Coordinates of C-alpha atoms (C1' of nucleotides) in Angstrom, one line a residue:
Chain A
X1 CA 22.0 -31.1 -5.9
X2 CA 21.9 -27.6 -4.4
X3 CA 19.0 -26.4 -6.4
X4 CA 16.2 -28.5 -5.8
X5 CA 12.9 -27.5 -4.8
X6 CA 12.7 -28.7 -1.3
X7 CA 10.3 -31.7 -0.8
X8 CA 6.9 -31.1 0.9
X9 CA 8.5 -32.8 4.0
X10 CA 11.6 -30.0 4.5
X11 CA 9.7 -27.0 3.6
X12 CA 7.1 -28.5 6.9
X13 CA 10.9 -28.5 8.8
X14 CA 11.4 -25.1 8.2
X15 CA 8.7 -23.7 9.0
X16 CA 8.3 -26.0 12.7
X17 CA 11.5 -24.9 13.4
X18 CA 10.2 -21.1 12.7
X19 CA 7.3 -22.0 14.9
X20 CA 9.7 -23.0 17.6
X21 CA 11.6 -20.5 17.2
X22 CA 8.8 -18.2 18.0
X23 CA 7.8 -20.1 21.1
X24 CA 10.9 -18.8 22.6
X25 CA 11.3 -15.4 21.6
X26 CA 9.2 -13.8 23.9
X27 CA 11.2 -15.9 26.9
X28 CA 14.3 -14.2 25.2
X29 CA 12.6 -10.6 25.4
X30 CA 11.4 -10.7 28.6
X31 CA 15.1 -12.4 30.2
X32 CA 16.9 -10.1 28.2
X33 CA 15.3 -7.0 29.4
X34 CA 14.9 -8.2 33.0
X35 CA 18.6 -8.2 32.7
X36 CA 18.8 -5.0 31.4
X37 CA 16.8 -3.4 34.3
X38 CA 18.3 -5.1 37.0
X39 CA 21.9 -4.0 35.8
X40 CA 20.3 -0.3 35.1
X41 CA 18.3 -0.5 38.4
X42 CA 19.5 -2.7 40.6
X43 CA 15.9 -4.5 40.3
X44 CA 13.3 -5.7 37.8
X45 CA 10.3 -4.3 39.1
X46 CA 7.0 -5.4 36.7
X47 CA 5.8 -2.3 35.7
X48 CA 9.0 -1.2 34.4
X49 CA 8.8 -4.3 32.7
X50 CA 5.6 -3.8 31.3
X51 CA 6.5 -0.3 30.3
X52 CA 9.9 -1.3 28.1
X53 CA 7.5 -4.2 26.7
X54 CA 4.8 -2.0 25.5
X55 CA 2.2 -4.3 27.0
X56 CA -0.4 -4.2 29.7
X57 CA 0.9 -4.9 33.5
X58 CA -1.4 -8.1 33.8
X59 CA 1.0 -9.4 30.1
X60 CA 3.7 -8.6 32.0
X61 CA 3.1 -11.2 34.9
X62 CA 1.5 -13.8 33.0
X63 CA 4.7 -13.7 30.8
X64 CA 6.6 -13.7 34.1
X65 CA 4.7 -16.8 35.7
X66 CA 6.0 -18.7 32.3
X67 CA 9.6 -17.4 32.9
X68 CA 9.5 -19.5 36.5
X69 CA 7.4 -22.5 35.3
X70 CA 10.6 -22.4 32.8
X71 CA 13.2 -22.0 35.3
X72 CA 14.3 -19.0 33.6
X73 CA 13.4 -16.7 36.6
X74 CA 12.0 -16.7 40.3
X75 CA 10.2 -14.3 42.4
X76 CA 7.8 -13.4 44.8
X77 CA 4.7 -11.9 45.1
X78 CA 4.7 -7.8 44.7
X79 CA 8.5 -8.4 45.1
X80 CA 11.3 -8.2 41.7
X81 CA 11.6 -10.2 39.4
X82 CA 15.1 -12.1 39.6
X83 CA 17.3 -14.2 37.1
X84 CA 17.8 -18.1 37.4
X85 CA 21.4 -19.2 36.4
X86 CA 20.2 -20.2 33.4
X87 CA 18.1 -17.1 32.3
X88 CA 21.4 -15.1 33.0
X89 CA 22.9 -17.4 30.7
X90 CA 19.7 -16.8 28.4
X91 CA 20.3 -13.0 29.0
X92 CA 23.8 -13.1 28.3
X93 CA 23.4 -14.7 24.9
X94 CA 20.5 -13.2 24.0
X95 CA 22.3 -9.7 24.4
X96 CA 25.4 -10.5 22.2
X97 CA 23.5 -12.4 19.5
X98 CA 21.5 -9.0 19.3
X99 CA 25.3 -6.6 19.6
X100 CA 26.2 -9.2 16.4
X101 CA 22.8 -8.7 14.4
X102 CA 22.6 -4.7 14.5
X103 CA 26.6 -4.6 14.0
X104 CA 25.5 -7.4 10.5
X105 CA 22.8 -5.3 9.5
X106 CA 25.1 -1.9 9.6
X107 CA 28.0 -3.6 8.2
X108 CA 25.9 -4.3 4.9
X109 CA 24.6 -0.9 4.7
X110 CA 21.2 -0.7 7.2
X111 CA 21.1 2.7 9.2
X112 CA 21.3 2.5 12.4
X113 CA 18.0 3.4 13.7
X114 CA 16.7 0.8 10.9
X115 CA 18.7 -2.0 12.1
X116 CA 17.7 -1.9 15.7
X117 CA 14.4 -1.7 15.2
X118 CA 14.7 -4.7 12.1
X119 CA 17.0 -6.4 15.3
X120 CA 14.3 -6.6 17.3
X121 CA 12.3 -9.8 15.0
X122 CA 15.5 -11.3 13.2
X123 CA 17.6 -12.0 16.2
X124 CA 14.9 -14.6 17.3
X125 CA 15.8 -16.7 14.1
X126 CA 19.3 -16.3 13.7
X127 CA 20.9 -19.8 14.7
X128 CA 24.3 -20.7 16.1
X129 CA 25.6 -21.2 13.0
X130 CA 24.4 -18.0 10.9
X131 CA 25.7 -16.7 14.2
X132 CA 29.1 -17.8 13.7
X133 CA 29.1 -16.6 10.5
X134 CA 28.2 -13.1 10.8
X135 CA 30.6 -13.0 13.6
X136 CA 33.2 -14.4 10.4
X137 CA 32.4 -11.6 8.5
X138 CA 32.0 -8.8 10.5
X139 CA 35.9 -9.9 11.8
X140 CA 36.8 -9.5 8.4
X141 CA 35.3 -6.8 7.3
X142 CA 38.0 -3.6 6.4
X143 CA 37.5 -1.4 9.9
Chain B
X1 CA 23.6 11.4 20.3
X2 CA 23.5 7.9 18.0
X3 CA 24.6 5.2 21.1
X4 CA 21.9 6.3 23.8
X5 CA 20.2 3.6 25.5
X6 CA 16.6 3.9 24.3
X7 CA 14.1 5.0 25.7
X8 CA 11.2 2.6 27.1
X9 CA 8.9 4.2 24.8
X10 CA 11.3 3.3 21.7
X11 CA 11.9 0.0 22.8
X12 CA 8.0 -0.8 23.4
X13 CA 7.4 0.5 19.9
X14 CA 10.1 -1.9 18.5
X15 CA 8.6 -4.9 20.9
X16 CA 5.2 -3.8 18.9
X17 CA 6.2 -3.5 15.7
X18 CA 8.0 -6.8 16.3
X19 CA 3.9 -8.5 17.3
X20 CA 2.9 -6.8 14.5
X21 CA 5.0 -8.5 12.2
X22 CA 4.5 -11.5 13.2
X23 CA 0.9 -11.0 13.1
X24 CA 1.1 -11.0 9.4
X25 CA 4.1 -13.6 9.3
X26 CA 1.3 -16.6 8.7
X27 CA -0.2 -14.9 6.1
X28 CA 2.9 -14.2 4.4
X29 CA 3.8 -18.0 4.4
X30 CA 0.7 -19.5 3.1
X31 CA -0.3 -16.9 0.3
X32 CA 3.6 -18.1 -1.0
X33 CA 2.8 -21.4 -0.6
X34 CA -0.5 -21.3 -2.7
X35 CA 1.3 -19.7 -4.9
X36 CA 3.9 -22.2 -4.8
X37 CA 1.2 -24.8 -5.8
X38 CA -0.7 -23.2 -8.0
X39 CA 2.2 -22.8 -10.1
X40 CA 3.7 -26.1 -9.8
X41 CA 0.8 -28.2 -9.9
X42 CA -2.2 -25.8 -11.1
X43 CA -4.2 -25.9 -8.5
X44 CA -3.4 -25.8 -4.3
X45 CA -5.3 -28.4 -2.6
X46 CA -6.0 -28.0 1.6
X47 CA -4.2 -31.1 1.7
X48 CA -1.3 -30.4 0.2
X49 CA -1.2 -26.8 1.8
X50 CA -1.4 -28.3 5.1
X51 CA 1.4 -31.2 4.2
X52 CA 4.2 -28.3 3.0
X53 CA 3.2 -26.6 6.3
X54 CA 3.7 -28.8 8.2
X55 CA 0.6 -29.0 10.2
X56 CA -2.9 -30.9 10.4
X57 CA -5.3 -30.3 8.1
X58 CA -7.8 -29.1 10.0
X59 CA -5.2 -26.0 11.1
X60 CA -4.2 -25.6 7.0
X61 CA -8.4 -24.8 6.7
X62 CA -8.9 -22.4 9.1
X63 CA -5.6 -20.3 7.9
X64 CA -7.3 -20.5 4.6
X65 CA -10.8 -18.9 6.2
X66 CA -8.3 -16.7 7.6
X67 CA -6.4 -16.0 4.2
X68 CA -10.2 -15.5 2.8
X69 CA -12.0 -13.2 5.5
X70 CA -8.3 -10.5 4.7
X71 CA -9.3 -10.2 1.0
X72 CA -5.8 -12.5 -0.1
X73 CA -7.5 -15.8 -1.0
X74 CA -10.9 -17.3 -2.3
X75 CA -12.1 -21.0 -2.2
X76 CA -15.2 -22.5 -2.6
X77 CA -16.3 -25.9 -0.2
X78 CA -14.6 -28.8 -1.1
X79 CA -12.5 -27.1 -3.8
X80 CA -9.3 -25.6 -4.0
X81 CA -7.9 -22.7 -3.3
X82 CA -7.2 -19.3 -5.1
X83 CA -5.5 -16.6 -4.8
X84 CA -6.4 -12.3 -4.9
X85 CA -4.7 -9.9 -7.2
X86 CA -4.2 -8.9 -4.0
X87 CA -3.1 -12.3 -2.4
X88 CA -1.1 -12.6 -5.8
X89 CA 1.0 -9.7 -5.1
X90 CA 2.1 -10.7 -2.1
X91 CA 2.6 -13.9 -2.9
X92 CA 5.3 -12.2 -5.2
X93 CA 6.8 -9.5 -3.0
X94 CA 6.9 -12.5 -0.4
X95 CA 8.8 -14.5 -2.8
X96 CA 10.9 -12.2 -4.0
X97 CA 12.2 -10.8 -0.1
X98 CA 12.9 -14.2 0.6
X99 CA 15.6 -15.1 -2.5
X100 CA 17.2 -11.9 -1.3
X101 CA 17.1 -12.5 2.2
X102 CA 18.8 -16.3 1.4
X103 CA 20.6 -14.4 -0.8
X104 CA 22.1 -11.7 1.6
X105 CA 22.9 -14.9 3.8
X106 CA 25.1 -16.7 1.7
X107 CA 26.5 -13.4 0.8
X108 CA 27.7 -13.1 4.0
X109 CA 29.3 -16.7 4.6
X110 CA 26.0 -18.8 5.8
X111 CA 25.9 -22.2 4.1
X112 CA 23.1 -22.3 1.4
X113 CA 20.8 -24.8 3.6
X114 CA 21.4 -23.0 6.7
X115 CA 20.3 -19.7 4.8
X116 CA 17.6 -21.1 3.5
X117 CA 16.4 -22.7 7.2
X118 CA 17.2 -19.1 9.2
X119 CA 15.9 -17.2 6.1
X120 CA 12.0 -18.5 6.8
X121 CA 12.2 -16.6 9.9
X122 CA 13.6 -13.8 9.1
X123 CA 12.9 -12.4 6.2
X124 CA 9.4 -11.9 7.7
X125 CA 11.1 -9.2 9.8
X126 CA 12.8 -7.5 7.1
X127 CA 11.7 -3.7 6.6
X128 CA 11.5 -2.8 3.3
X129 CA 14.4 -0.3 4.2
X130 CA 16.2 -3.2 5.3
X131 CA 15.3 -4.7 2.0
X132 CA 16.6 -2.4 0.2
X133 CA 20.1 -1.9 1.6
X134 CA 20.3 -5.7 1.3
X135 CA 19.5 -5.4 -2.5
X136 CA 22.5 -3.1 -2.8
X137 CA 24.9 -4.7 -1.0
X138 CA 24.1 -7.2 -3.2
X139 CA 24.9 -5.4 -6.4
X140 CA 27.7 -3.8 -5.0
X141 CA 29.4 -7.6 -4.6
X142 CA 32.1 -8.4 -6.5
X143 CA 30.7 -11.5 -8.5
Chain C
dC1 C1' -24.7 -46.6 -11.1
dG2 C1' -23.4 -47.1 -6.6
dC3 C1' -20.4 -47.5 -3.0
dA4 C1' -15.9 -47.1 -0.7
dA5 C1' -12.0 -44.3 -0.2
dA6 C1' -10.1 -39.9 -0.1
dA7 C1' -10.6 -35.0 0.7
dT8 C1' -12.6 -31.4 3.1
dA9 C1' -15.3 -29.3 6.7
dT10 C1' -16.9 -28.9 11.3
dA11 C1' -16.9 -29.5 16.3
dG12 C1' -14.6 -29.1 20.3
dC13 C1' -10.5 -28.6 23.0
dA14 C1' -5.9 -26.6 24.6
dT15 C1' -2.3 -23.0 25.1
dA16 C1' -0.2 -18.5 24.4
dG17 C1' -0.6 -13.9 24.6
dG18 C1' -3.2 -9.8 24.5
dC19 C1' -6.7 -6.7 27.1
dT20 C1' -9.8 -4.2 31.1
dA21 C1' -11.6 -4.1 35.5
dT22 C1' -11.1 -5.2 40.2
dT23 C1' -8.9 -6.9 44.4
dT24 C1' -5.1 -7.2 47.4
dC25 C1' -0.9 -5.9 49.3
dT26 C1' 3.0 -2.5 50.3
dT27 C1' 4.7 1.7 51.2
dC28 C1' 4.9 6.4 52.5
dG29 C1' 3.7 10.7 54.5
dC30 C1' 1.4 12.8 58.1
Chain D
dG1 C1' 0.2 3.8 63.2
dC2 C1' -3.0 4.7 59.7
dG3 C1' -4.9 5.8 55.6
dA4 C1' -4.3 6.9 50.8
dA5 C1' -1.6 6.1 46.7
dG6 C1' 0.8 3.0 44.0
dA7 C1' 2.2 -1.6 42.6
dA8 C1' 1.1 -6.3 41.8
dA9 C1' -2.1 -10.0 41.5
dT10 C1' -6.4 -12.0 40.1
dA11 C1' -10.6 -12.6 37.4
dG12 C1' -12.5 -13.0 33.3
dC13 C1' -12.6 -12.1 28.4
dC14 C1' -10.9 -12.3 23.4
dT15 C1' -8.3 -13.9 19.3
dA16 C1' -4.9 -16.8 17.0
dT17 C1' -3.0 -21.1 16.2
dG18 C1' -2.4 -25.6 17.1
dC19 C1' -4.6 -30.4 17.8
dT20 C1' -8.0 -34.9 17.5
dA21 C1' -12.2 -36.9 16.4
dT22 C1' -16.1 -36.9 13.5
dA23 C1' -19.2 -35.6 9.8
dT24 C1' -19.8 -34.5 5.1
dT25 C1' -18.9 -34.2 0.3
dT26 C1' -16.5 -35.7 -4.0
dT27 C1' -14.4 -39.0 -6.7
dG28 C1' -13.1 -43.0 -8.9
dC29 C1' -13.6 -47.8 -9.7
dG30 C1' -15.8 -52.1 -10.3

DNA sequence: CGCAAAATATAGCATAGGCTATTTCTTCGC
DNA sequence: GCGAAGAAATAGCCTATGCTATATTTTGCG
C-alpha cells in the first residue's frame, strides 16, 4: 500500500536519520573545503578556513579537533591542516555529490546562482540512492 | 563570468544561510507534526509529539516551550498543544513544500520511500525560488 | 471518592557549535 | 637575533538539542 500515512514509528525513522544526517554535515563542509584549499593553495591554513566558513577562527579549530578525533584529518599545532585517506575519500565524494546536485537543480529549471546556494543544505541529505538516480536522469536528459 | 570559483565571502554567506536554515528546520518539523495531530486525532498530545519524533519526552516539551516563546504554538500545563494562525500557516506552507519536494523526487526517478526518507531533509533547504522552479517542472511533465 | 497509573513537567547532565577575549607561538623585517 | 605583527591555541561563555531520573498533575476505575 503506497499511500499510507506512515506509522508513528517510521515518521521517528525519518527524522533520526535527518538528525544523523546533520551530525555529519559539518565534517563534510569542513573536509570538502580543506580539500579545496589545499588543491588551490597547496595548504589548509585555519584562518582561510575560518574565512570560506564564515565562522570565527576559534569554530574553526574546535571543528578541526573533531575532524582528527574522527580520523578525518591530522595536524599540528600552528601548522596545516592535512587530509586522512579517508577524509580525501570524504572530500572526494562530498565534491561530486555536490557537481550532481547543482547540475539536478539546473537541469529542472533552478538558476544557477539559486542552485548553488540551495546546494549548500540539500547535498547533506541526498543518499546514495537519490544519488544514483539524479545521476540517471541527468544522463538522460536531451543535452 | 557564470563558472568562477566563489569567492570566500560568497561561500561563507552560503555556509550561513545553510545554519540559518537549519536553525529553523526543528521548528518546521514540529509545527507540521502538531498539525498532523491535531487534524488526525483533534488534539496533539506531548506524548504523541515526542513518539512521531522520535525522541524522549522530555526533549518533545522543551521544543514545544520553544515552539511557544517564537509566537507558533500555545499550550497550557498538562494540556495539549495548539497551534498560531501563525504556527498554522506554516504548518501549511511546510506541508505543502514537502509533497512537492517528494514530488519533484519521484519526478526525477527516486523510489516513492526513498523520496519520502531524503525529502525530510531537504525540503528544509528548499528556497522558495527553488520551490518554485520545482512547481513548474512539475506542470510542465508530461503526465 | 480515592488511589494507582498515565501523562506532563522539571531538574540536571552532556555534546555540538557558535562567540569574544586572551595567551602563546611563528615568522619576518630590520 | 630580536622584537613586532600575525596566526593559532586556549579559556570561558552562551544556546540548542538530546538524554535520564524524578516530581507533579490528571485521569480513570473500582
Amino acid at each position: 500500500m503506497p499511500h499510507d500515512t506512515p506509522t508513528p514509528a517510521d515518521q521517528a525513522d525519518r527524522f533520526a536519520r535527518a538528525r544523523e544526517v546533520q551530525a555529519v554535515a559539518l565534517l563534510e563542509d569542513y573536509v570538502e573545503m580543506i580539500g579545496d584549499l589545499i588543491a588551490e593553495m597547496g595548504e589548509a591554513r585555519v584562518a582561510d578556513i575560518a574565512a570560506r566558513m564564515g565562522v570565527a577562527q576559534p569554530t574553526a579549530t574546535k571543528a578541526i579537533a573533531r575532524l582528527k578525533r574522527e580520523g578525518l584529518a591530522t595536524s599540528r599545532p600552528y601548522r596545516g591542516v592535512f587530509l586522512t585517506d579517508q577524509g580525501a575519500a570524504m572530500a572526494e565524494r562530498v565534491r561530486a555529490r555536490h557537481r550532481t546536485v547543482v547540475e539536478l537543480l539546473i537541469a529542472v529549471g533552478v538558476p544557477a546562482d539559486t542552485a548553488e546556494l540551495d546546494a549548500e543544505g540539500i547535498e547533506h541529505h541526498v543518499s546514495d540512492h537519490t544519488l544514483r538516480a539524479f545521476e540517471a536522469f541527468l544522463a538522460a536528459m536531451p543535452r
